[in-house]
XYZ file of C-alpha atoms in Angstrom:
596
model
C 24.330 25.954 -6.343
C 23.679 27.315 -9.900
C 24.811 23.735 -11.220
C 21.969 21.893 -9.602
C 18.508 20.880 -10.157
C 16.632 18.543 -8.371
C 13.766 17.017 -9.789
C 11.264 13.929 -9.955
C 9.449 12.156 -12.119
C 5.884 11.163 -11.378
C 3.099 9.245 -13.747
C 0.283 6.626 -13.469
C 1.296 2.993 -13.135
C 2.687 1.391 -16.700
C 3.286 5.012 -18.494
C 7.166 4.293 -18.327
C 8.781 6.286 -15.740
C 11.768 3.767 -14.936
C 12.367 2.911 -18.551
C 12.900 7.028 -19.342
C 15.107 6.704 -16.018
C 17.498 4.489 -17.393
C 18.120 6.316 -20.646
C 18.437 9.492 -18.721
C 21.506 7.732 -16.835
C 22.268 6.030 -20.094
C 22.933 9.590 -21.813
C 24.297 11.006 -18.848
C 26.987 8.100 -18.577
C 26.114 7.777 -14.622
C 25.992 3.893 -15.670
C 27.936 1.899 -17.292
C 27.336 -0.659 -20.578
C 28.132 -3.155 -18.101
C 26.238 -2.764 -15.356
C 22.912 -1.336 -17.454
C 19.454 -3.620 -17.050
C 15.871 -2.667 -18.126
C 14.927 -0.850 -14.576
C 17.827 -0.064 -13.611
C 16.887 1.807 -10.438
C 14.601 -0.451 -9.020
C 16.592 -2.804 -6.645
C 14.202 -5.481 -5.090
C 13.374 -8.517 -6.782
C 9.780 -7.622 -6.828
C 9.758 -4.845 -8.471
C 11.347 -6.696 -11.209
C 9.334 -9.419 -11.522
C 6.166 -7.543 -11.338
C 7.201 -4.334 -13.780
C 6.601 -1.885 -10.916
C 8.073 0.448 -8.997
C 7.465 -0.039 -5.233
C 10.146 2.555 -3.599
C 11.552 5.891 -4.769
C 14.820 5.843 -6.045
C 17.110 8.641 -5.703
C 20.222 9.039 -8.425
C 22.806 11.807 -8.824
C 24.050 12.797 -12.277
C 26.160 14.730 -14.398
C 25.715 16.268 -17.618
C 27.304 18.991 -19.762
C 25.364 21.313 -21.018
C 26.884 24.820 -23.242
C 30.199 23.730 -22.072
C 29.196 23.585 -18.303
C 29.423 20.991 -15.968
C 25.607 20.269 -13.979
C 24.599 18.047 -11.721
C 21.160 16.480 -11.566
C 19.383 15.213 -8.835
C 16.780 12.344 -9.978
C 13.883 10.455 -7.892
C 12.230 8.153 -9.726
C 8.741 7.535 -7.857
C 6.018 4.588 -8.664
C 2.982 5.473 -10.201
C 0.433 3.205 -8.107
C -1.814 4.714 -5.756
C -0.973 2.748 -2.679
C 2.554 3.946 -2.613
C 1.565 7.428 -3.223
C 3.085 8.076 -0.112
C 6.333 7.487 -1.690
C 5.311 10.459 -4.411
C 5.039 12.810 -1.861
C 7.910 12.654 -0.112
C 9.630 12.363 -3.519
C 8.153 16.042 -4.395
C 8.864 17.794 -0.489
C 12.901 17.230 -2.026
C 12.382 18.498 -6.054
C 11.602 21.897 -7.628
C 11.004 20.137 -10.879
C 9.027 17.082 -11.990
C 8.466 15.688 -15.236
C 4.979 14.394 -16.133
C 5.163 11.556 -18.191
C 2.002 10.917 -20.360
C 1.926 7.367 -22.138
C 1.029 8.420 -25.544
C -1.180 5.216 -26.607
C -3.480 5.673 -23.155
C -3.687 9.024 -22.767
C -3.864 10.720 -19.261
C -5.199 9.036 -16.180
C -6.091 9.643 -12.492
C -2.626 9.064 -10.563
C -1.201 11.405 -13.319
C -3.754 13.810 -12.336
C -3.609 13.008 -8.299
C 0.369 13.738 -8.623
C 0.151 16.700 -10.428
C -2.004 18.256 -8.204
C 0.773 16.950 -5.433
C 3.346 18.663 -7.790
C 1.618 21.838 -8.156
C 0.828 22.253 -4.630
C 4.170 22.360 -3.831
C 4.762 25.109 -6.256
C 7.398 22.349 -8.534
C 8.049 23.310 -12.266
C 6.269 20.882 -14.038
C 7.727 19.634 -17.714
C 5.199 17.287 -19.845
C 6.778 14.808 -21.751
C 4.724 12.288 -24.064
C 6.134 8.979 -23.588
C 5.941 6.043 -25.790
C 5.586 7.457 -29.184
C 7.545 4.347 -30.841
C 3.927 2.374 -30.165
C 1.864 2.334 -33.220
C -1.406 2.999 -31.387
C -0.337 6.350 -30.140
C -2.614 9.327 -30.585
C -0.061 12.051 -29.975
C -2.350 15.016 -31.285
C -4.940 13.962 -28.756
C -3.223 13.183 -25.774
C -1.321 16.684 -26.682
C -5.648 18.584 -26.144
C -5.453 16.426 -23.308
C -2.587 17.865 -21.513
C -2.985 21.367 -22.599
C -6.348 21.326 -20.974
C -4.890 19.655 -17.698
C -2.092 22.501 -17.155
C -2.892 25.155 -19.607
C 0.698 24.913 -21.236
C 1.745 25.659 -24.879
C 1.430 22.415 -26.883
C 5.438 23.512 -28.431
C 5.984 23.028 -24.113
C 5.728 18.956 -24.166
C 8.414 16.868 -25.586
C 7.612 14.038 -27.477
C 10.013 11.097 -26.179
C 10.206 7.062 -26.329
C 12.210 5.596 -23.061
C 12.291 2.618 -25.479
C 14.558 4.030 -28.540
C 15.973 6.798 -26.601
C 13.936 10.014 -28.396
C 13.883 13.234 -26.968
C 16.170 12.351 -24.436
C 18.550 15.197 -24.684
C 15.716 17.609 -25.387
C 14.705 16.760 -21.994
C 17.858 17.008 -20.206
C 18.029 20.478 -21.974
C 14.564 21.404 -20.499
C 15.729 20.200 -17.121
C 18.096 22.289 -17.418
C 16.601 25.409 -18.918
C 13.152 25.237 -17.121
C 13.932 24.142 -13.926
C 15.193 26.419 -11.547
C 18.645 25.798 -8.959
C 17.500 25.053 -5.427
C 17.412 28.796 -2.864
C 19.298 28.430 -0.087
C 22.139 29.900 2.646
C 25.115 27.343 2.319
C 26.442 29.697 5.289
C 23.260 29.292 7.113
C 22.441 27.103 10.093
C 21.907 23.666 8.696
C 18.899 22.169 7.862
C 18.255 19.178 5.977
C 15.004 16.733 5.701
C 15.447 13.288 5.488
C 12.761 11.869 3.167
C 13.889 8.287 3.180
C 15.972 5.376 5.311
C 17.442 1.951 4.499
C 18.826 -0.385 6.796
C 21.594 -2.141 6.205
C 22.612 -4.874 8.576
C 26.552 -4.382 8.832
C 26.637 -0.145 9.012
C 22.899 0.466 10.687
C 20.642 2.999 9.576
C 21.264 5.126 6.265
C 18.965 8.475 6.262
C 18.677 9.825 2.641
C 17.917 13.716 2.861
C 18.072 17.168 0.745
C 19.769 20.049 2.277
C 17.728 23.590 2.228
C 20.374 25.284 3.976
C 23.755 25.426 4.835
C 26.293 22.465 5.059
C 27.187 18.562 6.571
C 30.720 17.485 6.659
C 31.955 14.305 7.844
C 32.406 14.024 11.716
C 30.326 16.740 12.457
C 28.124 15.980 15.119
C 24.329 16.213 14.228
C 20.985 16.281 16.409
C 17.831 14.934 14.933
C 14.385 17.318 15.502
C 11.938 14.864 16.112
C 13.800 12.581 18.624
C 16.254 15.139 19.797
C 18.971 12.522 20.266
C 22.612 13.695 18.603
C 25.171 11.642 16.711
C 28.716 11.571 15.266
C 27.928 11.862 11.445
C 30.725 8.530 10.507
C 30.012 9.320 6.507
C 28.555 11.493 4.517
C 27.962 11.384 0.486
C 25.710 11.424 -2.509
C 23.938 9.170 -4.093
C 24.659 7.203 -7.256
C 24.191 4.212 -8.416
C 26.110 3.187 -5.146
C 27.061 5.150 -2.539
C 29.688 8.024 -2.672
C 31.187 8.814 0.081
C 32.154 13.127 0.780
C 34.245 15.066 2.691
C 31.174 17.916 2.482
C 27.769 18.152 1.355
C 26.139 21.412 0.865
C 22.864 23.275 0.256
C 20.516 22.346 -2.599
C 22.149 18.716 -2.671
C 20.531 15.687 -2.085
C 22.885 12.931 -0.102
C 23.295 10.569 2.601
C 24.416 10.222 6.404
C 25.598 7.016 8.262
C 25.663 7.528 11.788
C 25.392 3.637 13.141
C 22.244 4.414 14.210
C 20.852 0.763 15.180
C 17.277 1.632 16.194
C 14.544 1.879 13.959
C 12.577 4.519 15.648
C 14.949 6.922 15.959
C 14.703 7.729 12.467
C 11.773 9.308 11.117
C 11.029 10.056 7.318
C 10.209 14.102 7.586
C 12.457 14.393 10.744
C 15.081 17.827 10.428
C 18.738 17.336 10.477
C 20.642 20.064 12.318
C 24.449 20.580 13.923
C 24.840 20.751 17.442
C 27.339 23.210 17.646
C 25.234 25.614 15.349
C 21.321 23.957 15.608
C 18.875 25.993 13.298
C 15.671 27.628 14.920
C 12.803 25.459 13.867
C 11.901 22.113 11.838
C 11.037 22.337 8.426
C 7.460 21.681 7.596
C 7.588 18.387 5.960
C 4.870 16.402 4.688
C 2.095 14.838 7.735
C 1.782 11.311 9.057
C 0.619 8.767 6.646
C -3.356 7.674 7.289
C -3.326 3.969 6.295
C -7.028 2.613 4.929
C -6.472 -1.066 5.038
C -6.053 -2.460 8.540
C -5.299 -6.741 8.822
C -3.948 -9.002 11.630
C -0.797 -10.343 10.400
C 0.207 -13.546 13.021
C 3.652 -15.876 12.592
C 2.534 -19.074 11.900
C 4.033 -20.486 14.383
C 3.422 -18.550 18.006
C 7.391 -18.809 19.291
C 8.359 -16.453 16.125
C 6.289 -13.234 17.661
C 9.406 -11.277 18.348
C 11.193 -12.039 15.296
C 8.044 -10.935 13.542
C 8.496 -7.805 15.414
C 11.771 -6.986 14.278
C 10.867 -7.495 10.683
C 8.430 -5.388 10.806
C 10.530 -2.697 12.377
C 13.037 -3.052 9.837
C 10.339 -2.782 6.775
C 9.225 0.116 8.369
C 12.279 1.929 7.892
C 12.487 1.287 4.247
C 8.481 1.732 4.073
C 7.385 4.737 6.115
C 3.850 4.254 5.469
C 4.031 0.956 7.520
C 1.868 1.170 10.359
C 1.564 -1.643 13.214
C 0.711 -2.540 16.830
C 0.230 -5.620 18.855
C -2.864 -7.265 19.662
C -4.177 -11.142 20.251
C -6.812 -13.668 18.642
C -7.998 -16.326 20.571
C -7.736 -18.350 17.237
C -4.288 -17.093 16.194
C -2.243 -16.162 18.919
C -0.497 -13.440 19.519
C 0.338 -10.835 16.458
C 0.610 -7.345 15.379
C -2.412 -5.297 13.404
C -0.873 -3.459 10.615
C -2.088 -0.529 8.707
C -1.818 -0.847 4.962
C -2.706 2.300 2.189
C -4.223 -0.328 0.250
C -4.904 -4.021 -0.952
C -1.873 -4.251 -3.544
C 0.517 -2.581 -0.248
C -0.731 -5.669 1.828
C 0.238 -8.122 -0.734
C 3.739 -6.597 -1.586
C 4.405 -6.053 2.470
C 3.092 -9.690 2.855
C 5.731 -10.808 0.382
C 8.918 -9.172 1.372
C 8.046 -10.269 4.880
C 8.744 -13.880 3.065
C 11.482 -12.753 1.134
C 13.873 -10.510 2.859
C 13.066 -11.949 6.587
C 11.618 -15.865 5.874
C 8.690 -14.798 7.962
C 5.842 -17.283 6.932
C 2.893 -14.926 8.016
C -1.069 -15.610 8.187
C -3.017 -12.607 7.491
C -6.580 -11.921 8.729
C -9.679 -10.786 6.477
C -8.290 -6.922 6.037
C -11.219 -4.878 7.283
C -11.286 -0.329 7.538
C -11.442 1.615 11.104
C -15.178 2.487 12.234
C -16.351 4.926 14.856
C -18.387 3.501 17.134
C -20.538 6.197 19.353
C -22.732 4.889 22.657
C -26.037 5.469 23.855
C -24.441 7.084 27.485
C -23.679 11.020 26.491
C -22.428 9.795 23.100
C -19.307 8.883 23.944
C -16.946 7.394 20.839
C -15.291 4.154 20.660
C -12.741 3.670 17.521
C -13.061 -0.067 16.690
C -9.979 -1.178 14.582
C -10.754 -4.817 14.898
C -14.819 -6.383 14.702
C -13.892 -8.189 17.857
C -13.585 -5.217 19.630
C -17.026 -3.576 18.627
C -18.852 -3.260 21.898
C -22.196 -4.637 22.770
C -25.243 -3.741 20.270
C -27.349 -2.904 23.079
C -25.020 0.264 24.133
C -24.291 1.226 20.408
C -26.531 4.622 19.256
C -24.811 4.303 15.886
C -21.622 3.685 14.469
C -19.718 5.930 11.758
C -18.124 4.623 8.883
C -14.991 6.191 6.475
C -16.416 7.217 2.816
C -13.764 7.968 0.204
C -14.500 9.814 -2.969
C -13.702 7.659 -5.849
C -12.857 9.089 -9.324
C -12.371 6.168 -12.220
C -11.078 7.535 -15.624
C -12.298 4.583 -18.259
C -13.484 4.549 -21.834
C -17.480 5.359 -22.324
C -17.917 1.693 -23.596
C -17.651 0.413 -20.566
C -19.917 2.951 -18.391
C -22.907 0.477 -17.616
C -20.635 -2.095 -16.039
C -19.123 0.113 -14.057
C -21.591 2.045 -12.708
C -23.568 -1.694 -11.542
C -20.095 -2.631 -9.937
C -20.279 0.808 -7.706
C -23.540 0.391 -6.964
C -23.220 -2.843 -5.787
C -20.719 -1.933 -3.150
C -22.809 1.108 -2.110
C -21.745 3.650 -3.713
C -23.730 6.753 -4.912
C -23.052 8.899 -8.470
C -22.056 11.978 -7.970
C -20.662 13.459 -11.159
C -19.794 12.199 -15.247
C -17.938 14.053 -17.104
C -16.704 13.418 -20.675
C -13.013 14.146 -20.731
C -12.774 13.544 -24.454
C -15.480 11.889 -26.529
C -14.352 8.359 -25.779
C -12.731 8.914 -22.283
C -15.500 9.635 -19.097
C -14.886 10.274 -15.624
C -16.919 9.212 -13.290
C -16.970 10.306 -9.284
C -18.558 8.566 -6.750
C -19.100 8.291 -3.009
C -18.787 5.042 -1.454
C -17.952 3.297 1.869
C -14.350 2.223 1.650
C -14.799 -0.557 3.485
C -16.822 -2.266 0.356
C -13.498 -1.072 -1.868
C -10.981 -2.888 0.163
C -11.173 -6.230 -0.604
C -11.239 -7.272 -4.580
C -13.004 -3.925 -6.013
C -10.144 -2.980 -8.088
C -9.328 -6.188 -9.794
C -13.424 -6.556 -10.715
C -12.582 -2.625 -11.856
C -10.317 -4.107 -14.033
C -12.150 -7.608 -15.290
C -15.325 -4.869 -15.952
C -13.279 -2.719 -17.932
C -11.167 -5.011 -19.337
C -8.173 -2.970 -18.290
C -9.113 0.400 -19.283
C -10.364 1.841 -15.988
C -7.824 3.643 -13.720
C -9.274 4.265 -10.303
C -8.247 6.769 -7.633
C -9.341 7.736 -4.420
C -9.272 9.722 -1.333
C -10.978 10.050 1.686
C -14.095 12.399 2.724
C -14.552 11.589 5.933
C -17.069 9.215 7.916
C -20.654 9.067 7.564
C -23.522 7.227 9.621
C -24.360 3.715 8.315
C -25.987 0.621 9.298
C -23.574 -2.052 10.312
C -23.668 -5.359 12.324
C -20.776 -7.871 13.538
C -21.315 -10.788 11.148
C -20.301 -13.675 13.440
C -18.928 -17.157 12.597
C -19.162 -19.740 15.003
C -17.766 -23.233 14.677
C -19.113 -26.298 16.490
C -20.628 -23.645 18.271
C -17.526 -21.405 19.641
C -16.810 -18.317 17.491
C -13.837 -17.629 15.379
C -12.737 -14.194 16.251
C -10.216 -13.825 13.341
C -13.364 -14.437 10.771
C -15.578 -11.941 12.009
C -16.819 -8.802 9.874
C -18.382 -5.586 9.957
C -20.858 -5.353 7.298
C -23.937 -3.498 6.590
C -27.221 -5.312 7.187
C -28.385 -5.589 3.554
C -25.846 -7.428 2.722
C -25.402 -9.825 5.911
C -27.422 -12.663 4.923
C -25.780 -12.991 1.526
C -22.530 -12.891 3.295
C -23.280 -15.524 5.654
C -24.595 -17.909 3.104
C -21.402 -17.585 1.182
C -18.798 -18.042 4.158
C -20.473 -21.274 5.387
C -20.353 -22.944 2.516
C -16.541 -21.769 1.271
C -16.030 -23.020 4.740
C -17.466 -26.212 4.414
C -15.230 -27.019 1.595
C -11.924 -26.199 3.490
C -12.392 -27.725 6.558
C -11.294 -30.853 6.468
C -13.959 -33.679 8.209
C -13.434 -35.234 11.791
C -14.835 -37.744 13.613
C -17.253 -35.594 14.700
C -19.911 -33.322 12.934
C -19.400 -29.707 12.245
C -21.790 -27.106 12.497
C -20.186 -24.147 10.828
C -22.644 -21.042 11.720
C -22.646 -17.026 10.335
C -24.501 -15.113 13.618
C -26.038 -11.685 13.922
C -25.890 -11.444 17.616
C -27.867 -14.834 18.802
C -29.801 -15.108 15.679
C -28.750 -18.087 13.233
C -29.121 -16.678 9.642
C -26.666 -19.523 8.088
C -25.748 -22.998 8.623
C -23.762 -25.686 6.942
C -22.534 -28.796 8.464
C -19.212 -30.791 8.451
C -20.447 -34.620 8.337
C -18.592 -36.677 10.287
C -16.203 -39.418 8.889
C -17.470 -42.735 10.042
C -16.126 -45.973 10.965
C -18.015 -49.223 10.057
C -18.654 -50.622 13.877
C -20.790 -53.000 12.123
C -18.397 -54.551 10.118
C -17.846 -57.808 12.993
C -21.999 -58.729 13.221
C -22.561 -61.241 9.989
C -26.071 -62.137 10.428
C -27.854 -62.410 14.114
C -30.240 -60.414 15.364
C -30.686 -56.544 14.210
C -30.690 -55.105 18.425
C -26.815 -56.311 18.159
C -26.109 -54.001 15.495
C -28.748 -51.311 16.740
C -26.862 -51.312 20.333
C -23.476 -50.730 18.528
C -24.327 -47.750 16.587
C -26.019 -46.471 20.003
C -22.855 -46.583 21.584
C -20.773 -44.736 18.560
C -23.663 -42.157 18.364
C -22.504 -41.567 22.392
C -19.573 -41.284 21.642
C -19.662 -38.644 18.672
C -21.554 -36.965 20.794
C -19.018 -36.536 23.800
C -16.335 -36.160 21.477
C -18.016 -33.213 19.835
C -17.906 -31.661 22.963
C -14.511 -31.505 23.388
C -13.224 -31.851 20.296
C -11.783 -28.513 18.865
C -11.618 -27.386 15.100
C -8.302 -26.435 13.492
C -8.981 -23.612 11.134
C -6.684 -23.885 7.858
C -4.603 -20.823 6.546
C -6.575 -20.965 3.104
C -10.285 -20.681 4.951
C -8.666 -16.977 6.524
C -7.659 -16.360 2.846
C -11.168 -17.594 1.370
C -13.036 -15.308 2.588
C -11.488 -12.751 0.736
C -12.240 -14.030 -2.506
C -15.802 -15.429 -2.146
C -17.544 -14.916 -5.367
């Protein structure tokens, strides 16, 4: 166990992580000439195209250092803070990480969000300045910048460039050096925590996990904590850049188990593995259950595909642990599941692969935050997930909802902007500070539900870039919202209803009915499209109908022949708009997401 280390490598979004990856496997000849591609770890086709990293990626490799033989343990991790999920799990399994800095930008909140993750779990941290090929780099200041984050000696951070390959053997050295071999009983009981899954549709379920103590060989039979259910373990190995198969792995390792599980909820990420024959006495303390802040409706577009939808879902949650989703019903969608998201740019990627990996065409609903309803009989609290289940004004005392505690790192130019932008959405300054004298943070407080739809991209158009936001949640506070309904031809939409807070409810209104009008197409009928507090009107916009020329036969005559024909059509519009029924489109769901 000596020969081991395990470590990760954490960073904000864009400071390189994946690129330092591959020319750690590069130098450790873990990959080949042949097989090696920029990103190299990340597998999906998305995280190509896009340049992130959606998934932690575990790698095993081997490196000789002072004529001995060691093997490292890698996870690379992404660096946005939706899948910061994926970070955490990454740490519970390391004793090391290395914090990569991007030399030209300088530290920014996810770094500082992870390392706090890092250092809470008591990991080794080594800072490493990435990126100093770039000729903007300010290496003397970013070097003040990360001596005053962790208090190290500036001779402690290694200057590297995952582009030409610099300081990568310095920090392979470090690894070794600084980071020290994983404690544990290989005799012991064993215990092992799975902190990922895969499923792969010809072998089942494939549980990733690091071994504290003692030892899993193949055919052993194994019990899982959580579930309690035992299987036959079929193969066990270690991961490289495909999976090796082992007679034995042992304490401090980090490997896999295929036991043709086929369900997906009988593996959970932060679930103990133990023998049967020898079971150790308690579960390790992993890491809690995942608190998703975006909740949406996602529907099949076509009602008969509900149970493939399921299934899908199921099988993304296995490779996404911070999936969360249940079923529920629209009367203007059908049946579908509401799924809990950590954030917009989660939605969008989970929205994607759904297409991708499962050719599930999906509609999703305006993506709204869970409020706290409490009534007027002995106080009694309702959580409302979904506006159409808010109960009836007249038994509401108040309703709660969830602040988060926003901290956005940006340069001072663009201060004013930002500051309107949060104050727009509600939000109240709590603290500036001037990291360096070009560099501010600024905290506020502010309702997430006024951050969940398009704040961070108008973060990014204020600041042209610069800003990096992060956020957690504070808790919920008392605020004054009303349901915002929409009615069409005078029957409400459930899927387009909102919770929003009074100020801004007649300003909302306005702005649906008329994106509305544009995207629904004209019938032979008019359409009243209608935003409703309750029974009170407070926008209106109509559809006009399309009309045919009944006129067209009279040539000449007298003017009651043509008068008693458009009589008769303006019957008929009538009774036709009384049974006539409105097809929503997908892009009027979608619209109201981006309505200014």
């Amino acid at each position: 166990m000596d020969h081991i280390r395990n470590f990760c490598i954490i960073a904000h979004i864009d400071h390189g992580k994946s690129t330092l990856a591959d020319r750690l496997l590069q130098t450790t000849n873990t990959i080949s000439e042949r097989q090696m591609q920029a990103q190299a770890l990340d597998d999906m086709d998305l995280e190509r195209e896009r340049g992130i990293t959606i998934k932690s990626h575990a790698i095993q490799m081997d490196y000789l250092y002072n004529g001995k033989k060691y093997v490292l343990n890698l996870i690379d991790t992404p660096g946005h803070v939706d899948f910061s999920y994926e970070v955490s799990r990454s740490i519970a399994a390391c004793e090391g990480a290395l914090l990569i800095v991007d030399a030209a930008q300088g530290i920014q909140a996810q770094t500082i969000s992870n390392l706090y993750l890092a250092l809470e779990n008591d990991l080794t941290i080594i800072p490493i300045l990435n990126k100093m090929d770039l000729p903007g780099a300010m290496p003397e200041e970013v070097t003040d910048q990360i001596v005053d984050l962790i208090g190290c000696s500036p001779l402690d951070i290694i200057p590297a460039s995952g582009k030409t390959g610099l300081g990568v053997d310095k920090i392979l050295s470090a690894i070794i050096e600084r980071i020290p071999a994983p404690k544990g009983d290989p005799n012991a009981p064993l215990r092992a925590m799975i902190f990922d899954s895969v499923f792969n549709s010809f072998r089942g379920i494939i549980a990733y996990y690091r071994i504290l103590d003692g030892k899993i060989n193949k055919g052993d039979l194994v019990k899982f904590f959580a579930t309690e259910k035992s299987y036959g373990a079929d193969e066990v190995g270690i991961l490289r850049m495909d999976l090796e198969p082992r007679k034995t792995v042992s304490a401090g390792d980090v490997g896999y188990i295929i036991s043709g599980i086929k369900e997906a909820n009988e593996v959970k990420v932060g679930d103990t593995i133990t023998t049967v024959a020898n079971p150790c006495k308690e579960a390790i303390k992993g890491f809690e259950d995942v608190k998703p802040m975006v909740f949406a409706g996602v529907y099949p577009v076509d009602t008969d595909e509900f149970e493939d939808l399921r299934a899908s879902l199921e099988k993304l949650k296995l490779n996404d642990a911070s999936l969360v989703f249940e079923p529920e019903s629209s009367q203007a969608l059908g049946f579908g599941f509401r799924c809990g998201f950590l954030g917009m740019l989660h939605m969008e990627i989970i929205q994607e692969r759904l297409e991708r990996e499962f050719n599930m065409t999906v509609i999703t609903t305006v993506p709204n935050v869970s409020y706290n309803a409490y009534l007027t009989k002995n106080l009694e609290k309702v959580v409302v997930n979904n506006p159409s289940e808010l109960p009836d004004p007249s038994k509401i005392e108040y309703i709660e909802e969830p602040y988060i505690k926003a901290q956005i790192i940006t340069k001072s130019d663009y201060v004013g902007q930002i500051m309107n932008l949060c104050i727009e959405k509600r939000g109240e300054l709590k603290n500036q500070v001037y990291l360096t004298q070009s560099r501010v943070e600024i905290t506020f407080e502010m309702p997430l539900g006024e951050i969940v739809f398009d704040f961070y991209d108008k973060l990014k158009s204020c600041s042209k870039g610069y800003a990096s936001f992060d956020y957690f949640p504070i808790g919920m506070k008392q605020s004054d919202l009303i349901k915002l309904d929409i009615l069409l031809n005078s029957e409400q939409v459930d899927a387009l209803s909102a919770l929003v807070h009074r100020s801004n409810a007649f300003e909302l209104g306005k702005k649906i009915c008329t994106k509305l009008k544009e995207l629904i197409p004209r019938q032979q009928f008019e359409i009243p499209i209608q935003a409703a507090i309750g029974a009170k009107i407070i926008a209106r916009e109509t559809v006009k109908a399309l009309r045919k020329d009944v006129t067209a036969k009279c040539y000449g005559g007298d003017i009651s022949r043509k008068r008693k024909l458009l009589e008769k059509q303006k019957e008929g519009k009538k009774r036709m708009r009384q049974v006539g029924s409105v097809e929503v489109p997908q892009e009027a769901f979608l619209a109201v997401l981006k309505l200014d």
